[in-house]
XYZ file of C-alpha atoms in Angstrom:
767
model
C 85.980 164.987 19.127
C 87.661 162.470 16.702
C 85.354 159.402 16.214
C 86.928 155.988 16.164
C 87.548 154.498 12.645
C 84.947 151.894 11.802
C 86.587 148.613 11.568
C 85.769 145.399 9.908
C 84.747 142.142 11.778
C 88.477 141.210 12.324
C 90.716 144.242 12.563
C 93.684 145.481 13.999
C 94.454 148.282 16.609
C 97.720 150.210 17.879
C 97.434 151.707 21.195
C 99.275 152.381 24.649
C 97.723 150.839 27.738
C 96.653 153.406 29.893
C 95.368 151.379 32.989
C 94.261 147.693 33.794
C 90.696 147.649 34.812
C 90.324 143.897 35.840
C 91.964 140.467 35.680
C 90.306 137.389 36.643
C 92.026 134.266 38.101
C 91.908 132.574 34.550
C 93.699 135.138 32.884
C 90.578 137.082 31.442
C 91.945 140.622 31.121
C 90.128 144.101 30.593
C 92.384 147.067 30.260
C 91.869 150.736 28.512
C 93.773 151.345 25.490
C 94.720 154.743 23.989
C 94.315 154.721 20.293
C 94.463 157.172 17.504
C 97.307 159.062 19.111
C 98.459 160.860 15.874
C 95.090 162.969 15.825
C 94.505 165.986 17.959
C 91.834 164.242 20.183
C 93.390 160.627 21.299
C 90.530 158.118 22.183
C 90.454 155.433 24.859
C 88.650 152.259 24.258
C 87.990 149.060 26.237
C 89.959 145.916 25.076
C 89.282 142.484 26.535
C 90.524 138.865 26.262
C 93.029 136.652 27.770
C 95.503 137.506 25.122
C 96.258 140.731 27.150
C 97.188 138.875 30.349
C 100.572 139.994 31.620
C 100.584 143.275 29.863
C 101.403 146.544 31.849
C 100.537 150.308 31.708
C 102.796 152.184 29.375
C 103.113 149.282 27.177
C 102.643 149.666 23.411
C 100.553 146.978 21.978
C 99.202 145.799 18.244
C 95.847 143.864 18.991
C 94.365 141.716 16.468
C 90.617 140.770 17.017
C 87.083 141.806 16.501
C 84.796 144.562 18.078
C 81.682 143.362 20.271
C 78.982 145.115 22.062
C 78.613 144.423 25.858
C 75.261 144.463 27.125
C 76.186 146.489 30.074
C 79.696 148.221 29.181
C 78.883 149.007 25.470
C 81.463 148.979 22.821
C 84.759 146.840 23.436
C 87.260 145.018 21.266
C 87.873 141.453 21.824
C 91.278 140.684 21.291
C 92.497 137.462 19.568
C 96.125 138.214 19.528
C 98.486 140.756 21.435
C 101.834 141.857 20.200
C 104.215 144.211 21.815
C 105.824 146.938 19.900
C 108.201 149.992 20.622
C 106.369 153.081 21.362
C 105.850 155.320 18.447
C 104.482 158.483 19.842
C 105.590 161.367 22.245
C 102.843 160.240 24.567
C 103.672 156.303 24.255
C 107.342 157.109 24.792
C 106.550 159.245 27.979
C 104.320 156.367 29.247
C 106.713 153.846 28.452
C 109.757 155.731 30.202
C 107.485 156.385 33.274
C 105.909 153.167 33.511
C 108.712 151.809 35.852
C 110.258 149.380 33.158
C 113.695 151.555 33.110
C 114.760 152.127 36.394
C 115.730 155.580 37.696
C 113.001 157.332 35.476
C 110.030 158.611 36.964
C 107.042 160.532 35.659
C 108.700 163.864 35.910
C 112.031 162.779 34.212
C 110.317 161.045 31.464
C 108.184 164.180 30.603
C 111.501 166.130 30.726
C 113.301 163.584 28.337
C 110.669 163.505 25.903
C 110.144 167.236 25.752
C 113.925 167.511 25.025
C 114.149 164.765 22.429
C 110.832 164.535 20.917
C 110.411 161.635 18.232
C 113.997 160.661 18.460
C 113.972 159.994 22.425
C 114.251 156.245 22.383
C 116.977 156.236 19.682
C 118.997 159.067 21.725
C 118.957 156.960 24.848
C 120.006 153.855 22.787
C 122.813 155.459 20.636
C 123.810 158.755 22.431
C 122.975 158.108 26.199
C 125.536 160.817 27.264
C 122.830 163.558 25.799
C 120.561 162.805 28.982
C 123.141 164.843 30.875
C 121.432 167.582 29.187
C 118.325 166.924 31.215
C 118.236 168.859 34.885
C 118.131 166.229 37.531
C 120.278 163.683 35.547
C 123.823 163.358 36.823
C 126.512 160.648 36.162
C 125.115 158.316 38.719
C 121.666 158.297 37.360
C 122.971 158.144 33.663
C 124.755 155.032 34.493
C 121.572 153.470 36.117
C 119.575 154.466 33.332
C 121.885 153.226 30.264
C 122.149 149.826 32.363
C 118.404 149.663 32.722
C 117.871 150.629 29.147
C 120.448 147.628 27.766
C 118.499 145.183 30.104
C 115.305 146.252 28.706
C 116.471 145.760 25.175
C 117.872 142.445 25.973
C 114.476 141.503 27.502
C 112.626 143.195 24.832
C 114.775 140.789 22.338
C 113.273 137.807 24.261
C 109.779 138.953 24.694
C 109.344 139.830 21.062
C 110.615 136.296 20.091
C 108.172 134.578 22.371
C 105.273 136.976 22.038
C 103.935 134.938 18.960
C 103.734 131.591 21.065
C 101.434 133.256 24.123
C 104.517 133.190 26.507
C 104.263 136.214 29.027
C 106.359 139.289 29.293
C 107.104 138.359 32.901
C 108.597 134.934 31.688
C 110.889 136.767 29.282
C 112.370 138.969 32.213
C 112.978 135.578 34.281
C 114.481 134.176 31.381
C 117.093 137.148 31.127
C 117.673 137.408 34.877
C 118.429 133.831 35.361
C 121.324 133.668 32.652
C 122.465 137.330 33.501
C 125.740 137.188 34.889
C 126.533 133.662 33.573
C 128.380 132.665 30.415
C 125.315 131.518 28.929
C 123.487 133.527 26.584
C 119.790 133.963 27.160
C 118.635 134.060 23.484
C 120.886 131.067 22.663
C 119.210 128.973 25.052
C 115.833 129.853 23.830
C 116.700 129.018 20.377
C 119.140 126.034 20.887
C 118.298 124.175 24.093
C 114.712 125.555 25.234
C 114.125 122.598 27.066
C 116.850 123.937 29.778
C 114.408 126.339 30.707
C 112.122 123.884 32.574
C 115.076 123.114 34.770
C 116.388 126.378 35.671
C 113.304 128.535 35.751
C 110.276 128.394 38.113
C 106.997 128.937 36.093
C 108.412 127.451 32.621
C 107.011 123.827 32.502
C 107.600 121.460 29.830
C 104.528 122.723 27.865
C 105.946 126.145 27.553
C 109.389 124.893 26.730
C 107.740 122.639 24.040
C 105.928 125.515 22.389
C 109.477 127.291 22.170
C 111.261 124.242 20.877
C 108.838 123.123 18.214
C 108.770 126.973 17.208
C 112.462 127.248 16.835
C 112.509 123.885 14.608
C 113.706 121.233 17.398
C 112.187 117.712 15.978
C 109.276 115.803 17.804
C 111.475 112.785 18.092
C 114.866 114.855 19.344
C 116.649 113.261 22.212
C 116.471 116.301 24.311
C 112.307 116.791 23.971
C 111.774 112.990 25.013
C 114.387 113.163 27.920
C 112.888 116.632 28.996
C 109.362 115.016 28.880
C 110.438 112.262 31.027
C 112.034 114.519 33.339
C 108.739 116.703 33.521
C 106.762 113.528 34.426
C 109.102 112.726 37.247
C 108.923 116.401 38.789
C 105.251 116.338 38.240
C 105.132 113.359 40.224
C 107.105 114.839 43.020
C 104.846 117.643 43.596
C 101.766 115.257 43.768
C 103.868 113.411 46.599
C 105.703 110.623 44.743
C 109.527 109.572 45.410
C 109.527 107.499 42.505
C 107.315 106.336 39.678
C 107.096 102.531 38.315
C 108.944 102.411 34.874
C 105.547 101.482 33.148
C 103.568 104.176 34.586
C 106.311 106.746 33.687
C 106.114 105.679 30.196
C 102.541 105.669 29.720
C 102.324 109.181 31.253
C 105.111 110.522 28.964
C 103.226 108.918 25.780
C 99.933 110.574 26.961
C 102.125 113.815 27.366
C 103.164 113.884 23.832
C 100.606 112.067 22.113
C 99.234 114.340 19.319
C 97.148 114.126 15.991
C 100.400 113.572 13.976
C 100.497 109.664 12.865
C 104.297 109.988 12.920
C 104.124 110.701 16.568
C 103.126 107.072 17.489
C 106.689 105.859 16.069
C 108.941 107.918 18.561
C 106.473 106.767 21.430
C 107.446 103.284 21.320
C 108.684 101.737 24.587
C 112.252 100.875 23.384
C 112.740 104.462 22.287
C 111.524 105.961 25.388
C 113.618 103.439 27.313
C 116.504 104.810 25.462
C 115.808 108.412 26.629
C 115.500 107.100 29.973
C 118.714 105.068 30.060
C 120.508 108.441 28.592
C 119.054 110.300 31.606
C 120.461 107.500 34.078
C 123.562 107.634 32.408
C 123.922 111.615 32.901
C 122.945 111.113 36.254
C 119.748 112.777 36.448
C 117.668 109.653 37.563
C 118.147 106.420 39.372
C 116.402 103.211 38.036
C 116.255 100.195 40.298
C 113.664 97.511 41.666
C 111.433 98.707 44.396
C 108.241 97.178 45.788
C 104.638 98.405 44.948
C 101.706 96.951 46.909
C 99.260 94.746 44.787
C 95.904 96.417 43.901
C 94.082 93.195 45.045
C 96.147 93.076 48.335
C 97.708 95.912 50.198
C 99.610 93.620 52.334
C 101.589 92.081 48.939
C 104.014 93.804 47.413
C 105.361 93.165 43.593
C 108.734 94.149 42.640
C 108.565 96.688 39.553
C 111.215 98.774 37.709
C 111.054 101.991 39.408
C 112.819 105.403 38.348
C 113.672 108.272 40.764
C 115.037 111.688 40.168
C 118.333 111.335 41.668
C 118.145 114.028 44.439
C 114.969 112.087 45.682
C 116.705 108.738 45.754
C 119.589 110.462 47.590
C 117.116 112.029 50.063
C 114.847 108.840 50.607
C 118.104 106.347 50.968
C 119.880 108.623 53.274
C 116.812 109.325 55.317
C 116.776 105.430 55.916
C 120.471 105.096 56.455
C 120.247 107.879 59.078
C 117.068 106.454 60.810
C 119.010 103.185 61.080
C 122.160 104.791 62.542
C 120.220 106.749 65.113
C 118.204 103.398 65.889
C 121.167 101.521 66.485
C 123.243 104.022 68.514
C 123.388 102.967 72.343
C 120.564 104.891 74.390
C 122.560 107.662 76.497
C 119.186 108.681 77.795
C 118.195 105.362 78.856
C 120.975 105.139 81.231
C 120.865 108.479 82.421
C 118.230 108.212 85.106
C 115.593 105.964 86.470
C 112.916 107.324 84.282
C 110.157 105.166 85.537
C 110.685 105.971 88.889
C 111.043 109.650 88.016
C 107.507 109.712 85.955
C 106.016 108.582 89.031
C 106.966 111.295 90.818
C 106.429 113.921 88.386
C 104.373 117.047 89.024
C 102.032 116.661 85.883
C 99.566 113.662 87.046
C 96.645 111.894 85.369
C 98.469 110.112 82.286
C 96.988 107.263 80.788
C 99.191 104.213 80.329
C 99.510 104.918 76.790
C 100.769 108.700 77.677
C 103.176 107.260 79.920
C 104.470 104.585 77.646
C 104.975 107.484 75.135
C 107.086 109.456 77.366
C 109.029 106.635 78.560
C 109.653 105.293 74.857
C 110.906 108.765 74.001
C 113.357 108.755 76.747
C 114.624 105.209 76.334
C 114.479 104.525 72.569
C 116.545 106.423 70.148
C 113.780 106.967 67.431
C 110.138 106.958 68.481
C 106.589 108.099 67.125
C 103.737 109.574 69.056
C 100.220 109.919 67.181
C 96.726 110.395 67.974
C 93.603 113.103 66.875
C 92.443 116.087 68.476
C 91.674 116.100 72.162
C 93.703 112.670 72.868
C 96.291 114.205 75.014
C 99.240 114.621 72.611
C 100.208 117.996 74.139
C 99.607 116.995 77.710
C 102.099 114.085 76.825
C 104.558 116.394 75.247
C 104.267 118.761 78.291
C 105.064 115.982 80.810
C 107.876 114.827 78.753
C 109.406 118.334 78.447
C 108.960 118.769 82.449
C 110.738 115.419 82.781
C 113.672 116.383 80.436
C 114.196 119.686 82.067
C 114.013 118.320 85.684
C 116.875 115.749 84.781
C 118.916 118.192 83.254
C 118.929 116.776 79.599
C 119.008 119.203 76.755
C 115.807 119.278 74.407
C 115.244 121.184 71.196
C 111.548 121.478 70.053
C 110.653 122.137 66.433
C 107.454 122.182 64.071
C 107.603 122.488 60.063
C 105.684 125.863 60.250
C 106.391 129.013 62.264
C 102.816 128.790 63.788
C 102.955 125.242 64.778
C 106.234 125.835 66.471
C 104.772 129.135 68.389
C 101.865 126.795 69.552
C 104.227 123.960 70.472
C 106.059 126.964 72.618
C 102.940 128.190 74.268
C 101.908 124.892 75.269
C 104.968 123.227 76.680
C 106.491 126.509 78.159
C 109.633 125.658 76.056
C 111.344 127.233 73.536
C 110.317 125.912 70.071
C 111.408 126.757 66.572
C 110.948 125.649 63.029
C 112.602 122.662 61.619
C 114.469 124.686 58.953
C 115.855 126.882 61.417
C 116.763 124.123 63.801
C 118.469 122.578 60.884
C 120.411 125.708 59.609
C 120.290 128.564 62.566
C 121.226 131.755 61.934
C 124.897 133.101 62.816
C 124.934 135.503 65.655
C 128.531 137.301 65.342
C 128.354 137.848 69.188
C 128.600 134.007 69.624
C 131.514 132.097 70.240
C 133.053 130.004 67.026
C 133.091 126.571 69.290
C 129.549 127.306 70.629
C 127.119 124.530 69.995
C 123.981 125.014 67.921
C 120.693 123.933 69.716
C 120.632 120.878 67.197
C 124.182 119.950 68.069
C 123.855 120.302 71.774
C 120.349 118.313 71.923
C 119.937 115.018 73.822
C 116.305 114.848 72.630
C 114.788 116.322 69.458
C 110.666 116.715 69.451
C 109.261 117.242 66.072
C 105.353 118.160 66.369
C 103.097 118.047 63.375
C 105.311 115.576 61.859
C 102.719 114.699 59.395
C 103.854 117.693 57.409
C 107.641 116.319 57.159
C 108.600 115.227 53.552
C 111.470 113.062 52.779
C 113.741 116.035 51.557
C 113.075 117.994 54.854
C 112.938 114.689 56.960
C 116.355 113.746 55.462
C 117.828 117.289 56.301
C 117.145 116.640 59.896
C 118.303 112.940 60.478
C 121.265 113.870 58.755
C 121.987 116.851 61.013
C 121.123 114.840 64.349
C 124.219 113.778 66.056
C 124.176 110.081 66.938
C 123.140 109.075 70.469
C 120.454 111.769 70.323
C 116.953 110.673 70.838
C 114.232 111.734 68.048
C 110.579 111.974 68.755
C 107.992 112.563 65.949
C 104.454 113.530 66.787
C 101.795 113.961 64.554
C 98.279 112.852 63.458
C 98.122 110.109 60.809
C 94.615 110.822 60.054
C 95.405 114.250 58.548
C 96.519 114.987 54.855
C 99.981 113.993 54.000
C 102.671 116.318 53.393
C 102.613 118.481 50.790
C 105.960 117.400 49.667
C 106.816 113.806 48.468
C 106.780 111.022 50.949
C 104.713 109.979 53.833
C 107.076 110.067 56.635
C 105.023 109.716 59.575
C 103.468 106.467 58.128
C 106.406 105.008 56.584
C 108.806 105.367 59.556
C 109.576 102.112 61.229
C 110.002 102.932 64.800
C 108.609 102.154 68.066
C 105.114 104.119 67.934
C 102.456 105.034 70.531
C 98.940 105.826 69.264
C 96.605 107.607 71.672
C 93.198 106.787 71.110
C 91.165 107.975 74.410
C 89.471 111.455 73.974
C 89.782 113.600 76.939
C 86.702 116.314 77.979
C 87.737 119.732 76.614
C 87.217 122.760 79.041
C 88.168 125.339 76.222
C 84.942 125.488 74.268
C 86.509 123.363 71.445
C 84.565 120.183 72.402
C 82.073 120.025 69.765
C 85.001 120.729 67.014
C 86.914 117.953 68.566
C 83.586 115.488 68.592
C 82.824 116.505 65.192
C 86.448 115.713 64.071
C 86.095 112.401 65.202
C 82.679 111.819 63.701
C 84.296 112.894 60.629
C 86.863 110.118 60.786
C 84.089 107.320 61.480
C 82.264 108.743 58.232
C 79.384 110.489 60.298
C 78.358 114.030 59.254
C 79.344 116.883 61.437
C 76.710 118.186 64.181
C 75.701 121.781 64.384
C 76.938 123.496 67.829
C 75.686 126.957 68.439
C 78.670 129.202 68.552
C 81.085 126.812 67.810
C 80.334 124.496 64.925
C 78.008 125.938 62.170
C 76.554 124.038 58.839
C 74.937 126.034 56.438
C 73.657 124.158 53.417
C 73.599 126.311 50.351
C 73.435 124.904 46.563
C 74.348 127.635 44.414
C 78.371 128.375 44.168
C 78.144 131.930 43.775
C 75.872 132.381 46.769
C 78.288 130.100 48.608
C 81.045 132.329 47.413
C 79.132 135.584 48.434
C 78.214 134.082 51.814
C 81.976 133.227 52.804
C 82.808 136.933 52.122
C 80.025 138.044 54.496
C 80.991 135.228 57.227
C 84.747 136.996 57.249
C 83.844 140.383 56.668
C 80.699 140.824 58.729
C 78.790 138.046 60.381
C 81.347 136.046 62.781
C 83.264 139.404 63.549
C 79.839 140.998 64.563
C 78.837 137.872 66.701
C 82.038 136.785 68.022
C 85.106 138.592 69.784
C 86.819 138.495 66.371
C 88.415 140.407 63.603
C 88.753 139.415 60.070
C 92.586 138.479 60.444
C 91.341 135.682 63.202
C 89.272 134.028 60.482
C 90.813 131.631 57.789
C 89.141 130.497 54.931
C 90.168 126.920 53.704
C 88.990 125.528 50.262
C 89.325 122.164 49.077
C 90.732 123.110 45.504
C 92.023 126.177 43.750
C 89.880 126.460 40.898
C 86.042 127.631 40.460
C 83.773 130.047 41.939
C 84.586 128.653 45.745
C 88.218 127.702 45.010
C 90.948 130.149 46.681
C 91.684 132.023 43.325
C 88.159 133.385 42.991
C 87.861 133.626 46.633
C 90.915 135.329 47.132
C 90.058 138.172 44.557
C 86.590 138.585 46.128
C 87.926 138.910 49.897
C 90.990 141.185 48.750
C 88.194 143.501 47.208
C 86.172 143.435 50.519
C 88.671 143.368 53.296
C 91.694 145.361 51.549
C 90.315 147.298 48.695
C 92.235 149.938 46.550
C 92.598 153.674 47.996
C 94.714 156.395 46.893
C 96.986 155.883 50.127
C 97.610 152.066 49.262
C 100.345 151.281 46.802
C 100.019 148.289 44.779
C 101.709 146.380 42.147
C 100.090 144.065 39.476
C 101.811 140.810 38.452
C 100.867 138.458 36.231
C 96.873 138.843 36.680
C 97.680 139.391 40.602
C 97.419 142.865 42.501
C 99.901 143.046 45.370
C 98.480 145.677 47.712
C 99.780 147.324 50.768
C 98.160 145.159 53.985
C 97.503 141.977 51.724
C 97.923 138.879 53.099
C 100.206 136.782 51.210
C 101.716 133.021 51.447
C 105.392 131.933 50.346
C 105.068 128.862 47.883
C 108.737 128.004 47.453
C 111.663 127.150 49.558
C 114.100 130.166 49.447
C 116.703 129.200 52.099
C 118.843 132.182 51.251
C 116.167 134.892 51.422
C 115.999 136.591 54.598
C 117.974 136.127 57.822
C 117.047 132.307 58.432
C 115.320 131.780 54.581
C 111.660 131.787 53.480
C 110.104 128.522 53.152
C 106.983 126.966 51.577
C 103.787 127.549 53.516
C 105.638 130.789 55.425
C 102.756 133.653 55.693
C 102.850 137.151 56.181
C 101.695 140.614 55.110
C 102.522 143.377 52.650
C 103.998 146.396 54.829
C 105.965 148.151 51.873
C 105.656 148.605 48.171
C 108.366 150.736 46.379
C 107.664 151.288 42.807
C 110.890 152.957 42.186
C 113.110 150.117 43.715
C 110.818 147.574 41.929
C 110.384 145.401 45.185
C 107.724 145.220 47.880
C 108.216 143.902 51.767
C 106.592 141.124 53.194
C 106.623 141.014 57.151
C 106.367 137.613 58.137
C 104.551 136.372 61.076
C 107.673 136.156 63.019
C 108.063 139.775 62.498
C 110.993 139.811 60.299
C 110.440 141.895 56.956
C 111.634 140.381 53.850
C 112.139 142.169 50.497
C 110.758 140.798 47.339
C 111.853 142.001 43.837
C 108.934 142.399 41.400
C 110.387 139.687 39.437
C 109.946 137.248 42.122
C 106.253 137.824 42.749
C 105.366 134.483 41.617
C 106.883 133.056 44.912
C 103.808 134.641 46.458
C 100.171 133.873 46.548
C 97.395 135.990 48.160
C 96.280 134.134 51.689
C 92.657 135.370 52.296
C 91.674 132.032 51.529
C 94.095 128.782 51.563
C 93.917 125.531 50.363
C 93.405 122.966 53.150
C 96.818 121.163 52.067
C 98.474 124.612 52.622
C 97.038 125.039 55.981
C 98.569 121.891 57.759
C 100.601 122.712 60.651
C 98.760 126.156 61.312
C 95.710 126.630 63.825
C 93.015 129.596 63.555
C 90.630 131.135 65.808
C 88.055 130.717 63.345
C 87.732 128.613 60.054
C 85.254 128.922 57.190
C 85.196 125.903 54.921
C 83.200 126.113 51.621
C 82.402 122.597 49.896
C 80.936 122.168 46.366
C 81.270 119.069 44.290
C 83.732 121.052 41.902
C 86.404 119.951 43.844
C 86.073 116.531 42.537
C 88.303 113.916 43.670
C 89.931 116.344 46.179
C 86.653 115.785 48.306
C 88.118 113.256 50.696
C 87.700 112.285 54.640
C 91.029 113.120 55.474
C 90.960 116.753 53.850
C 87.695 117.609 55.752
C 88.870 116.096 58.923
C 92.382 118.468 58.396
C 90.126 121.575 57.701
C 88.080 121.118 60.634
C 90.967 120.393 62.991
C 92.635 123.778 62.090
C 90.031 125.804 64.236
C 90.411 126.684 67.801
C 87.213 128.358 68.529
C 84.771 127.912 65.813
C 84.044 126.090 62.458
C 81.529 127.265 59.793
C 80.752 124.506 57.104
C 79.010 125.957 54.063
C 78.072 124.581 50.975
C 76.355 121.699 49.340
C 75.187 118.681 51.135
C 76.413 116.289 48.093
C 79.972 117.552 48.762
C 80.396 116.942 52.331
C 78.763 113.334 52.017
C 81.097 112.633 49.086
C 84.201 113.829 51.157
C 82.851 111.738 54.328
C 82.606 108.750 52.061
C 85.700 109.059 50.054
C 88.468 107.248 51.969
C 90.317 106.082 48.928
C 93.368 108.451 49.039
C 95.624 108.434 45.956
C 98.274 105.938 46.583
C 101.816 107.543 46.791
C 104.542 105.816 45.310
C 107.149 105.699 48.539
C 110.001 103.270 49.542
C 110.964 104.392 52.911
C 109.936 101.406 54.930
C 111.547 99.002 52.278
C 114.639 100.918 52.315
C 114.783 100.697 56.244
C 114.064 97.131 56.181
C 116.411 96.299 53.679
C 119.042 98.027 55.947
C 118.138 96.133 59.324
C 116.699 93.096 60.644
C 112.903 92.886 60.375
C 111.526 93.090 64.086
C 108.034 92.200 63.008
C 106.677 89.123 60.997
C 106.535 89.435 57.330
C 105.240 87.684 54.388
C 107.860 86.865 52.085
C 107.827 87.534 48.543
C 110.716 85.480 46.881
C 111.237 88.146 44.178
C 112.219 90.642 46.432
C 112.633 89.303 49.958
C 111.080 90.725 53.188
C 108.764 93.505 52.242
C 105.232 93.543 53.381
C 103.956 93.562 57.024
C 101.399 90.822 57.964
């Protein structure tokens, strides 16, 4: 056996990735690398480090780093930098061709090609591709596919080699190439001359990545495109946190913080006049809107001050459009109010036992064009909806039911006995070729639209819904304002100015969930939940690692063993993504336990995540053109097929539709063994496990714990640090969202409630 060379404390090794051993959620990578390939007996070594993140089996690497000795695993090479190189040996070429990077070549063909052309394999494919016809199994059609794939791979490699010194992953190089392929824009030209364009065009490339590229290619720190990109980045980041706009002074302060570095000259380019000049250029270009808007004063939440605010243009359009459509619907004559004597019909209804508030909610929905119904669990929202649907059907009016997620729509359908769909599908229904051209869609035909779980509606989705609702149709939004606000921007359910009924009476539950509902209301009052055998468990544990291990045991063993359940009935809900009890770490643990690797389970590794047949996954981006009806943020499903030849996997959604995903689009998916509480909104699960640790920081809020508990139907296990639970119960200071929906509606209509007048901006604040 040939001994490995003795290396100095800082050295370099070349080799081919044999296989990946482990990739952690924070990108630490362990792989096996074959080195010394030019010897009769090539050696395989273990390489470790974050610099290896994103590498794939078959790639040729040049690593710089040092040798270390792990107390358990022995000698390892700790990589400080990683450079991808073209395969130089026959074995490296064979692994490279068989890795799947070149479509149309599998292991058998790769071996045949290298055996035929030897050291000249890659040169032959590049300059004389027609000679591949000499290989048995390659005909004109396959040759064309291989040639196209080779040229694509070369173009990607050009970008990859250019970016690798900046620590940018190979996956993003592929995304850059794919985004601009088929357009009149050259990917390398964009990378070299307008890299900030990458922020706007490619999911996964943020300002920090584009900025590294820009500074590396010589774009000055004070360039207009850099300052404008930084401002847009701050506005985009604010939108992902729920804001519809930012006060100008907040925007400028955050931009300065983003761009500040140790260079003394930087301070000069971050002065307000220079940043405002860049901001004005964005407004002139049509990217932003600048206007005066109200912001609540910190000393008095009922008093608003006028500030200069900046919105992304499409967010401004969505919020103003939503306000205009709410006003249009509200001011339209109520056709349903004249349809029948609803009071008499309600009195004769077969569903009895409604409280006065419930009766008022039903009558308001039938006599007022826009209305809101809110209330916590066990307060009768479902029974009220069931009565409303029964009355509507009895009177012969057309009703459309929808919810933001498929699970919520399914639950709505089960409880009301009336067909329900998602809001996205209600707005954009799939076309049936057998339908008559003049057939009305459910939205067009509806006299009354009811949206459940409306706390999940963000401004953009609500704007699409109201824009598509015809004048004269009634709209009822139903939800729980004590839950977390929508993942998307805005707080529609809270800000909407419309007649609203709030149900407060808690009804006795006969379905075994009384303890869950009682504890949910205790949490709202700031009181700790009380254990209830078989329904609500509270397990104090202090060590985060022990908590994580116990979560896995609860899901895999304890709950299925003691109750009529399978792991698929149990959802882990985490306050945060990171640390030992966050979704990233727990996903790895639960996947290893519930869906371990096996010879009959194909899998594909993408950016540190292993997607395996049978995995539960979650869509994290709206893709309206994917699948029959689009796939939207929050949709869940299961991986039911992985095709390494076609470079795609298939996710079967909870509604049964199979959706293909190219491997390059897998950054749209997350594993869904645990979810964040935010992403669980609108869903309901038989059992919920909630790990609580102080590492979640400011995310520990009362409405977060309340939302998590109310996702459960049969049982809850609250496990973790008592300090974390106490912090969540006492933290009611939810982050302020910058929204202006209420103000925009008031601007366009006469206020119907008493207001305090701020002479600067007119009628603004409710007394």
